[in-house]
Coordinates of C-alpha atoms in Angstrom, one line a residue:
M861 CA 88.2 -64.7 -40.2
T862 CA 86.2 -66.8 -37.2
H863 CA 83.0 -66.8 -36.6
G864 CA 84.4 -67.1 -32.8
E865 CA 86.3 -64.0 -33.5
H866 CA 83.8 -61.8 -35.2
T867 CA 81.2 -62.1 -32.6
E868 CA 84.3 -61.0 -30.5
R869 CA 84.5 -58.0 -32.1
S870 CA 80.5 -57.6 -33.2
V871 CA 78.9 -55.1 -30.5
W872 CA 75.7 -57.0 -31.1
G873 CA 77.5 -59.7 -32.6
T874 CA 76.8 -60.9 -35.4
L875 CA 78.2 -63.1 -38.7
A876 CA 77.6 -63.3 -42.3
D877 CA 79.8 -65.0 -44.4
A878 CA 80.4 -68.0 -47.2
S879 CA 81.9 -70.0 -44.8
S880 CA 79.1 -70.0 -41.9
P881 CA 75.5 -71.7 -42.4
T882 CA 74.1 -69.1 -39.5
A883 CA 74.3 -65.3 -37.7
R884 CA 74.6 -65.7 -33.7
F885 CA 73.5 -62.6 -32.6
A886 CA 74.5 -62.0 -28.0
A887 CA 70.9 -60.1 -27.4
H888 CA 71.9 -58.0 -24.2
T889 CA 68.8 -56.8 -22.1
W890 CA 70.2 -54.4 -19.3
S891 CA 67.9 -51.9 -17.3
F892 CA 68.2 -49.2 -14.8
V893 CA 66.9 -48.5 -11.7
A894 CA 67.1 -45.2 -9.8
L895 CA 67.6 -45.9 -6.3
A896 CA 67.9 -41.9 -5.1
G897 CA 67.6 -38.6 -6.9
P898 CA 64.2 -36.4 -8.6
D899 CA 63.6 -39.9 -11.2
K900 CA 63.7 -42.2 -7.9
G901 CA 61.7 -45.1 -8.7
R902 CA 62.2 -45.1 -12.3
V903 CA 62.8 -48.1 -14.6
W904 CA 64.9 -48.5 -17.5
E905 CA 64.6 -51.4 -19.6
A906 CA 66.0 -52.2 -23.2
A907 CA 68.1 -54.7 -25.2
S908 CA 70.8 -52.6 -26.2
P909 CA 75.2 -52.5 -26.3
S910 CA 75.6 -49.2 -25.9
L911 CA 73.4 -45.9 -24.3
T912 CA 74.2 -42.6 -22.9
I913 CA 72.7 -41.0 -19.5
G914 CA 72.9 -37.6 -18.4
S915 CA 70.1 -34.7 -18.6
A916 CA 69.8 -33.5 -21.6
A917 CA 66.4 -35.3 -24.1
T918 CA 69.1 -36.8 -26.7
N919 CA 70.0 -39.8 -24.3
D920 CA 69.0 -43.0 -23.7
I921 CA 67.7 -42.3 -20.5
E922 CA 67.4 -39.0 -19.8
L923 CA 67.6 -37.6 -15.4
R924 CA 65.7 -35.3 -14.8
D925 CA 68.6 -33.8 -12.3
D926 CA 70.3 -30.2 -12.5
T927 CA 73.4 -31.8 -11.1
V928 CA 74.0 -34.5 -14.1
S929 CA 75.3 -33.0 -17.2
R930 CA 74.2 -32.8 -20.3
H931 CA 75.7 -35.5 -21.5
H932 CA 77.2 -37.2 -18.2
C933 CA 78.3 -41.0 -19.3
Q934 CA 78.3 -43.8 -21.5
V935 CA 77.7 -47.5 -20.7
A936 CA 78.9 -49.8 -24.0
L937 CA 78.9 -53.6 -24.2
R938 CA 82.8 -54.3 -25.3
D939 CA 84.4 -57.9 -25.3
S940 CA 81.4 -59.5 -23.8
R941 CA 81.8 -56.8 -20.8
F942 CA 79.8 -53.6 -20.2
T943 CA 82.1 -50.9 -19.8
I944 CA 80.7 -47.5 -18.1
R945 CA 83.5 -44.1 -19.3
D946 CA 82.8 -40.3 -17.9
M947 CA 81.9 -37.6 -20.9
G948 CA 83.5 -35.3 -19.1
S949 CA 80.9 -34.4 -17.0
T950 CA 81.2 -31.6 -14.0
N951 CA 81.0 -33.8 -10.9
G952 CA 82.3 -37.0 -12.2
T953 CA 81.2 -40.7 -12.3
R954 CA 81.6 -43.1 -9.2
V955 CA 80.8 -46.7 -9.7
D956 CA 79.9 -48.5 -6.1
G957 CA 81.2 -45.6 -4.2
V958 CA 85.0 -45.0 -6.3
F959 CA 85.4 -41.6 -8.9
V960 CA 86.0 -43.6 -12.4
V961 CA 87.0 -42.6 -15.6
E962 CA 86.2 -45.9 -17.7
A963 CA 85.7 -49.2 -15.6
F964 CA 84.0 -53.0 -16.0
L965 CA 80.2 -52.9 -14.6
A966 CA 78.9 -55.9 -13.2
G967 CA 75.2 -57.2 -11.8
G968 CA 74.6 -55.0 -9.0
S969 CA 76.9 -52.6 -9.8
K970 CA 75.4 -49.1 -8.2
I971 CA 76.3 -45.7 -10.2
Q972 CA 76.1 -42.3 -8.6
L973 CA 75.6 -39.4 -11.6
G974 CA 75.6 -35.9 -9.1
D975 CA 72.5 -36.4 -6.8
S976 CA 71.3 -39.4 -8.6
E977 CA 72.1 -43.5 -8.6
L978 CA 71.3 -45.7 -10.4
R979 CA 71.5 -49.9 -9.5
F980 CA 72.2 -51.6 -13.0
D981 CA 71.6 -54.9 -14.1
Q982 CA 72.2 -56.8 -17.5
T983 CA 71.3 -60.6 -18.8
Q984 CA 73.0 -62.4 -22.3
R985 CA 71.4 -64.5 -24.4
W986 CA 72.7 -66.0 -27.5
D987 CA 70.5 -66.6 -30.7
T988 CA 70.5 -67.7 -33.7
V989 CA 69.7 -66.9 -37.2
S990 CA 69.0 -69.3 -40.0
E991 CA 68.9 -68.6 -44.1
S992 CA 65.9 -66.3 -45.4
E993 CA 63.5 -68.7 -47.1
S994 CA 63.3 -65.4 -49.7
V995 CA 65.8 -65.1 -52.8
E996 CA 65.7 -61.1 -52.7
F997 CA 65.3 -58.4 -49.9
H998 CA 64.6 -54.8 -50.8
G999 CA 66.9 -54.9 -54.2
L1000 CA 69.2 -57.2 -53.1
A1001 CA 69.1 -60.6 -54.9
G1002 CA 71.2 -64.0 -54.0
A1003 CA 70.2 -67.5 -54.2
S1004 CA 73.0 -69.0 -52.5
S1005 CA 73.5 -69.7 -48.8
A1006 CA 75.7 -66.5 -48.3
M1007 CA 73.1 -64.3 -49.9
R1008 CA 69.9 -66.1 -47.7
L1009 CA 71.8 -65.7 -44.5
V1010 CA 72.9 -61.7 -44.9
F1011 CA 69.0 -60.6 -45.5
S1012 CA 68.0 -62.9 -42.3
V1013 CA 70.6 -60.0 -40.5
L1014 CA 69.7 -57.5 -42.6
S1015 CA 66.2 -58.0 -41.8
R1016 CA 65.9 -58.7 -38.5
V1017 CA 67.8 -55.7 -37.7
A1018 CA 66.3 -53.5 -39.5
N1019 CA 64.0 -51.5 -37.5
Q1020 CA 66.1 -51.7 -34.5
N1021 CA 68.2 -48.5 -35.2
L1022 CA 71.3 -50.6 -34.4
T1023 CA 74.7 -49.1 -36.0
C1024 CA 75.6 -51.2 -39.1
L1025 CA 78.9 -51.8 -40.5
L1026 CA 79.2 -53.4 -43.8
G1027 CA 82.2 -55.1 -44.6
G1028 CA 82.9 -56.8 -48.4
E1029 CA 85.5 -56.4 -51.4
T1030 CA 84.8 -53.4 -53.9
G1031 CA 81.9 -54.1 -56.3
T1032 CA 80.1 -56.3 -53.4
G1033 CA 77.3 -53.9 -53.0
K1034 CA 77.4 -52.3 -49.9
E1035 CA 75.6 -49.3 -51.1
L1036 CA 72.6 -51.5 -52.0
A1037 CA 72.7 -53.8 -49.1
A1038 CA 72.5 -49.7 -46.7
R1039 CA 69.6 -48.8 -49.1
A1040 CA 68.2 -51.7 -48.0
V1041 CA 68.2 -51.8 -44.8
H1042 CA 66.7 -48.8 -44.7
A1043 CA 64.2 -49.5 -47.5
A1044 CA 62.8 -52.4 -44.6
S1045 CA 63.0 -49.6 -41.5
D1046 CA 60.6 -47.7 -40.1
R1047 CA 62.3 -44.8 -41.4
R1048 CA 61.9 -45.5 -44.7
R1049 CA 59.7 -42.4 -45.3
G1050 CA 62.7 -40.1 -44.0
P1051 CA 66.2 -39.3 -45.8
F1052 CA 68.5 -41.5 -47.1
V1053 CA 71.6 -39.7 -47.4
V1054 CA 75.1 -40.4 -48.5
V1055 CA 78.7 -39.6 -47.2
D1056 CA 81.4 -41.2 -49.6
C1057 CA 84.6 -40.6 -47.1
G1058 CA 87.0 -42.1 -49.8
S1059 CA 86.4 -39.1 -51.8
L1060 CA 86.7 -35.9 -50.1
N1061 CA 89.5 -33.8 -48.8
R1062 CA 89.3 -33.5 -45.2
N1063 CA 88.0 -29.6 -45.2
L1064 CA 85.2 -30.7 -46.5
I1065 CA 84.2 -34.2 -45.5
E1066 CA 84.3 -32.5 -42.2
S1067 CA 81.6 -29.5 -43.5
E1068 CA 79.7 -32.4 -45.5
L1069 CA 79.4 -34.4 -42.2
F1070 CA 78.6 -31.9 -39.5
G1071 CA 77.8 -29.0 -42.0
H1072 CA 78.6 -25.0 -41.8
E1073 CA 78.0 -21.9 -40.8
R1074 CA 78.9 -18.7 -42.9
G1075 CA 82.2 -17.6 -43.1
A1076 CA 83.4 -20.5 -41.4
F1077 CA 86.0 -20.8 -43.6
T1078 CA 87.0 -19.3 -47.5
G1079 CA 83.8 -20.1 -49.2
A1080 CA 81.6 -21.1 -47.1
D1081 CA 79.2 -17.6 -48.4
R1082 CA 76.4 -19.2 -46.9
A1083 CA 75.3 -21.6 -43.9
R1084 CA 74.7 -25.0 -45.0
K1085 CA 73.7 -28.2 -43.2
G1086 CA 75.6 -31.0 -42.6
A1087 CA 74.7 -35.0 -44.1
F1088 CA 73.6 -35.8 -40.3
E1089 CA 71.0 -32.5 -40.1
E1090 CA 69.5 -33.8 -43.8
A1091 CA 69.1 -37.3 -42.9
T1092 CA 66.6 -36.5 -39.9
T1093 CA 64.3 -38.6 -39.4
G1094 CA 66.1 -41.2 -42.5
T1095 CA 69.5 -42.8 -41.9
V1096 CA 72.8 -41.3 -43.1
F1097 CA 75.0 -44.0 -45.0
L1098 CA 78.5 -43.5 -44.3
D1099 CA 80.9 -45.0 -47.5
E1100 CA 84.0 -46.4 -46.6
V1101 CA 84.5 -44.8 -43.3
G1102 CA 87.6 -46.7 -42.7
E1103 CA 89.7 -43.2 -44.8
L1104 CA 88.3 -41.2 -42.3
D1105 CA 90.8 -39.3 -40.4
L1106 CA 91.7 -40.1 -37.6
D1107 CA 91.7 -37.0 -36.0
L1108 CA 88.0 -36.1 -37.4
Q1109 CA 87.3 -39.9 -35.9
P1110 CA 86.2 -38.4 -32.2
R1111 CA 83.8 -35.8 -33.6
L1112 CA 82.1 -39.1 -35.6
L1113 CA 81.7 -40.7 -32.3
R1114 CA 80.0 -38.6 -30.7
V1115 CA 77.6 -37.3 -33.0
L1116 CA 77.1 -41.2 -32.7
E1117 CA 77.5 -41.7 -28.9
C1118 CA 75.2 -38.1 -28.4
R1119 CA 73.2 -37.6 -31.2
E1120 CA 74.0 -33.7 -31.6
V1121 CA 76.0 -32.5 -34.2
K1122 CA 77.9 -28.9 -34.2
R1123 CA 79.0 -27.0 -37.4
L1124 CA 81.5 -25.1 -38.3
G1125 CA 81.8 -21.8 -37.2
S1126 CA 79.1 -22.6 -34.8
N1127 CA 79.1 -23.2 -30.6
T1128 CA 75.4 -24.7 -30.9
M1129 CA 74.6 -27.9 -30.7
I1130 CA 71.9 -29.6 -32.7
P1131 CA 70.3 -32.6 -31.8
V1132 CA 69.9 -35.3 -34.7
D1133 CA 67.6 -38.3 -35.0
V1134 CA 69.5 -40.8 -37.4
R1135 CA 70.4 -44.5 -38.1
V1136 CA 73.6 -44.9 -39.8
V1137 CA 74.8 -47.6 -41.8
A1138 CA 78.5 -47.7 -42.7
A1139 CA 80.4 -49.5 -45.4
T1140 CA 84.5 -50.4 -45.9
H1141 CA 86.2 -52.4 -48.3
R1142 CA 89.4 -52.7 -45.3
D1143 CA 89.4 -55.2 -42.8
L1144 CA 88.8 -52.1 -40.0
W1145 CA 89.6 -54.8 -36.9
A1146 CA 93.0 -54.6 -38.3
E1147 CA 93.2 -51.3 -38.9
V1148 CA 91.7 -50.8 -35.3
E1149 CA 94.8 -52.7 -34.1
R1150 CA 97.3 -51.2 -36.3
D1151 CA 96.3 -48.3 -34.8
A1152 CA 94.7 -46.6 -38.1
F1153 CA 91.4 -46.5 -36.9
R1154 CA 89.8 -46.0 -33.4
R1155 CA 89.0 -48.8 -31.4
D1156 CA 85.6 -47.2 -29.0
L1157 CA 84.3 -45.5 -32.8
Y1158 CA 84.6 -49.5 -34.1
Y1159 CA 82.7 -50.1 -31.0
R1160 CA 79.8 -47.1 -31.7
L1161 CA 80.1 -48.8 -35.2
A1162 CA 79.7 -52.6 -35.3
E1163 CA 76.5 -52.9 -33.3
V1164 CA 76.2 -55.1 -36.4
N1165 CA 78.6 -56.0 -38.1
V1166 CA 78.2 -58.1 -41.3
R1167 CA 80.2 -59.0 -44.4
L1168 CA 78.7 -59.5 -48.1
P1169 CA 80.3 -62.2 -49.4
A1170 CA 82.4 -62.1 -53.1
L1171 CA 80.5 -62.9 -56.0
R1172 CA 83.2 -66.0 -56.8
E1173 CA 82.0 -67.5 -53.2
R1174 CA 78.9 -67.5 -54.3
A1175 CA 79.3 -68.4 -58.3
G1176 CA 75.8 -70.0 -58.5
D1177 CA 74.1 -66.5 -57.9
I1178 CA 75.2 -65.6 -61.6
P1179 CA 72.1 -66.7 -63.5
L1180 CA 69.5 -64.8 -60.8
L1181 CA 71.8 -61.4 -61.2
S1182 CA 72.2 -61.8 -64.8
S1183 CA 68.5 -62.0 -65.2
K1184 CA 68.2 -59.1 -62.6
L1185 CA 71.1 -56.9 -64.5
L1186 CA 70.1 -57.7 -68.4
A1187 CA 67.8 -56.0 -70.1
P1188 CA 63.5 -58.0 -70.2
G1189 CA 64.0 -60.7 -72.9
T1190 CA 67.5 -61.1 -72.7
V1191 CA 69.7 -64.3 -71.5
L1192 CA 72.6 -67.0 -71.2
S1193 CA 72.9 -69.7 -72.4
A1194 CA 74.1 -72.7 -70.4
D1195 CA 77.3 -72.6 -71.6
A1196 CA 77.6 -68.4 -70.9
V1197 CA 77.0 -69.5 -67.5
E1198 CA 79.6 -72.2 -66.9
H1199 CA 81.6 -69.3 -68.7
L1200 CA 81.1 -67.4 -66.3
S1201 CA 81.1 -69.3 -63.3
G1202 CA 84.4 -70.0 -64.0
R1203 CA 85.7 -66.8 -63.4
S1204 CA 87.5 -64.9 -60.4
W1205 CA 85.3 -61.3 -60.6
P1206 CA 88.1 -59.2 -58.7
G1207 CA 85.3 -56.3 -59.8
N1208 CA 82.5 -58.5 -58.8
V1209 CA 78.6 -58.0 -59.1
R1210 CA 79.4 -54.4 -60.7
E1211 CA 81.9 -56.5 -62.5
L1212 CA 79.8 -58.8 -63.7
R1213 CA 77.1 -55.8 -64.6
N1214 CA 79.5 -54.0 -66.6
V1215 CA 80.6 -57.0 -68.8
L1216 CA 76.5 -57.9 -69.5
R1217 CA 76.1 -54.5 -71.2
R1218 CA 79.3 -55.0 -73.4
A1219 CA 77.9 -58.8 -73.9
S1220 CA 74.3 -57.3 -75.1
A1221 CA 76.3 -54.9 -77.0
L1222 CA 78.1 -57.2 -79.4
A1223 CA 75.3 -59.8 -79.4
R1224 CA 74.0 -60.5 -82.6
G1225 CA 70.7 -62.1 -80.5
N1226 CA 68.2 -61.5 -77.1
T1227 CA 70.6 -65.0 -76.2
L1228 CA 74.3 -64.7 -75.1
D1229 CA 76.7 -67.9 -75.3
A1230 CA 79.9 -68.4 -74.3
A1231 CA 81.4 -67.4 -77.4
V1232 CA 79.8 -63.3 -77.3
F1233 CA 82.5 -63.6 -73.9
E1234 CA 85.1 -64.7 -75.4
E1235 CA 85.3 -62.5 -77.9
L1236 CA 84.9 -59.7 -75.6
E1237 CA 87.7 -61.0 -72.8
V1238 CA 89.8 -61.5 -76.6
L1239 CA 89.7 -57.8 -77.3
S1240 CA 90.1 -56.6 -73.5
A1241 CA 93.2 -58.8 -73.7
T1242 CA 94.6 -57.5 -77.0
H1243 CA 93.5 -53.5 -76.9
G1244 CA 94.1 -53.1 -72.8
S1245 CA 97.6 -54.7 -72.9
A1246 CA 99.7 -51.8 -71.2
P1247 CA 102.2 -51.1 -74.2
S1248 CA 105.6 -52.6 -71.6
E1249 CA 103.6 -56.0 -72.4
R1250 CA 104.6 -56.2 -75.9
R1251 CA 108.0 -56.7 -77.1
G1252 CA 108.2 -53.9 -79.6
P1253 CA 105.8 -52.6 -81.9
V1254 CA 104.0 -55.0 -84.0
T1255 CA 104.3 -54.2 -87.6
T1256 CA 101.8 -54.9 -90.0
E1257 CA 101.6 -54.3 -93.6
V1258 CA 98.3 -51.8 -94.2
D1259 CA 96.7 -52.0 -97.2
E1260 CA 95.1 -49.3 -97.7
T1261 CA 93.2 -49.9 -100.8
L1262 CA 90.5 -51.6 -98.4
P1263 CA 87.2 -49.9 -97.1
L1264 CA 88.3 -48.9 -93.1
R1265 CA 86.4 -51.8 -91.6
S1266 CA 88.3 -54.5 -93.3
A1267 CA 91.6 -53.2 -92.8
R1268 CA 91.0 -52.7 -89.7
E1269 CA 89.5 -56.0 -89.4
K1270 CA 93.1 -57.0 -91.3
W1271 CA 95.5 -55.5 -88.7
S1272 CA 93.4 -56.7 -85.3
V1273 CA 93.7 -60.7 -86.5
A1274 CA 97.2 -59.6 -87.3
M1275 CA 98.4 -58.6 -84.1
E1276 CA 96.1 -60.1 -82.2
R1277 CA 97.7 -63.8 -83.3
T1278 CA 101.4 -61.2 -82.6
Y1279 CA 100.2 -61.6 -79.2
V1280 CA 99.2 -64.6 -78.1
E1281 CA 101.9 -66.3 -79.5
R1282 CA 104.1 -63.6 -77.4
V1283 CA 102.6 -64.9 -74.5
M1284 CA 102.3 -68.4 -74.8
A1285 CA 106.2 -67.8 -75.7
R1286 CA 106.2 -66.6 -71.9
F1287 CA 104.2 -69.0 -70.7
G1288 CA 105.4 -72.3 -72.4
E1289 CA 102.4 -75.5 -71.2
D1290 CA 101.8 -73.3 -68.7
V1291 CA 98.3 -72.4 -70.2
D1292 CA 96.4 -70.9 -66.8
G1293 CA 98.9 -68.4 -67.0
A1294 CA 98.9 -67.3 -70.1
A1295 CA 95.0 -67.0 -69.3
A1296 CA 95.4 -65.0 -65.6
H1297 CA 97.7 -62.8 -67.6
M1298 CA 95.4 -62.5 -70.6
G1299 CA 92.3 -62.1 -67.8
I1300 CA 90.1 -64.2 -70.2
H1301 CA 88.8 -68.0 -69.4
R1302 CA 91.3 -70.9 -70.2
K1303 CA 89.0 -71.8 -72.9
S1304 CA 89.4 -68.5 -75.0
V1305 CA 93.0 -69.3 -74.8
L1306 CA 92.5 -72.7 -76.7
R1307 CA 90.1 -70.9 -79.3
L1308 CA 92.6 -68.4 -79.9
L1309 CA 95.7 -71.5 -80.7
R1310 CA 93.6 -73.3 -82.5
E1311 CA 92.3 -69.8 -84.9
H1312 CA 95.4 -69.0 -85.4
G1313 CA 97.3 -72.1 -85.7
L1314 CA 99.5 -71.7 -83.1
P1315 CA 100.6 -74.9 -81.2
N1316 CA 98.5 -76.1 -78.0
P1317 CA 100.2 -77.5 -75.2
V1318 CA 97.8 -79.0 -74.4
A1319 CA 96.8 -81.1 -77.1
R1320 CA 100.9 -81.9 -76.5
E1321 CA 100.6 -83.9 -72.8
S1322 CA 97.3 -85.4 -74.3
S1323 CA 99.2 -87.0 -77.5

């Protein structure tokens, strides 16, 4: 994805990834002047990609006009242009004398809402954010350019109350980033409420988000607040928001626009004061383009769009991350750092954490060297391979006269040799292919060949 594509898709416009040294922000300043109605003469100014206008106090612009609906219309920045959308108002919305459901706004446009008339003006400038000088940000760690750019973006938007969309592969630390945004904001003393949109069924997710009244459905024996009510004055973190059912997306959109929720089984709207941070491992724009995710909800969520880089894109951060993840006093040797830096890390930082924990349990001292990690890889390959990958059972004579540990060791060595021999027979001289199949490093494959006295294709090539 290119820099330009990201800034088109993010309402406020950010890019934070391993391929860019800076992030760009489209800083939009808008103003409304009341030309007629009870608020005549008032001026509203702000820098925001989205706002609502109506007579309810939860709107960004509250009009003291009985002919204006509670939530009358929304003005939003989409694809670098401001649009106005009527939100089902009683008296309708007119732009320059024409009733509209949705329309583009230009500087100087006049908007008629009931007895009130507003003039709209807007300016735009591009701001650049450079890498942070710090290697940490409220629990996140990284000395790489990619992560220091993420820190800079998150620190800048933390107090702006914009909705953030965090992207990235599983295990890159999206929830940790959401918690960092909360911790750096002026909402830090409020609750941080997590909703996992990917793990709950439809009935549960609706109740989890919006709450329910007693008797709203079978088993609802008492009233319950939803996440938006629970998080009042704080932050709601919507994890895996891309998994949310299409028919629930309009309800979420309305909460984001109107800052009101209605519990299941109730007709009462409850105002909520929350900041929303969402995360997804999916390419949410691709989901929009195939009509699996609402375009208007995407724009409302992606006021700030930040991608967390994969660990393989910032392998230089492994020593720093390891120092944070390992117990005090435990360190990596130089060859261990080199070994770990050569892995692909499909599970990212979460996988690194698990590998370090297992290596610490296996190591005999406080220094973890490459041999410990190679041993772990071999154990994973030999004991974790699927039965279909083995050409029938490994037949090894068991010596019952030995103690259990000695017998197990003897059997494991023979089984390991058979496994490696069969994999190499399949891949021939392709050591890299064999290593990928086994899920271990190339150096570990060569070590296994040497230990078991098996032919080494690399040695044959060099002879």
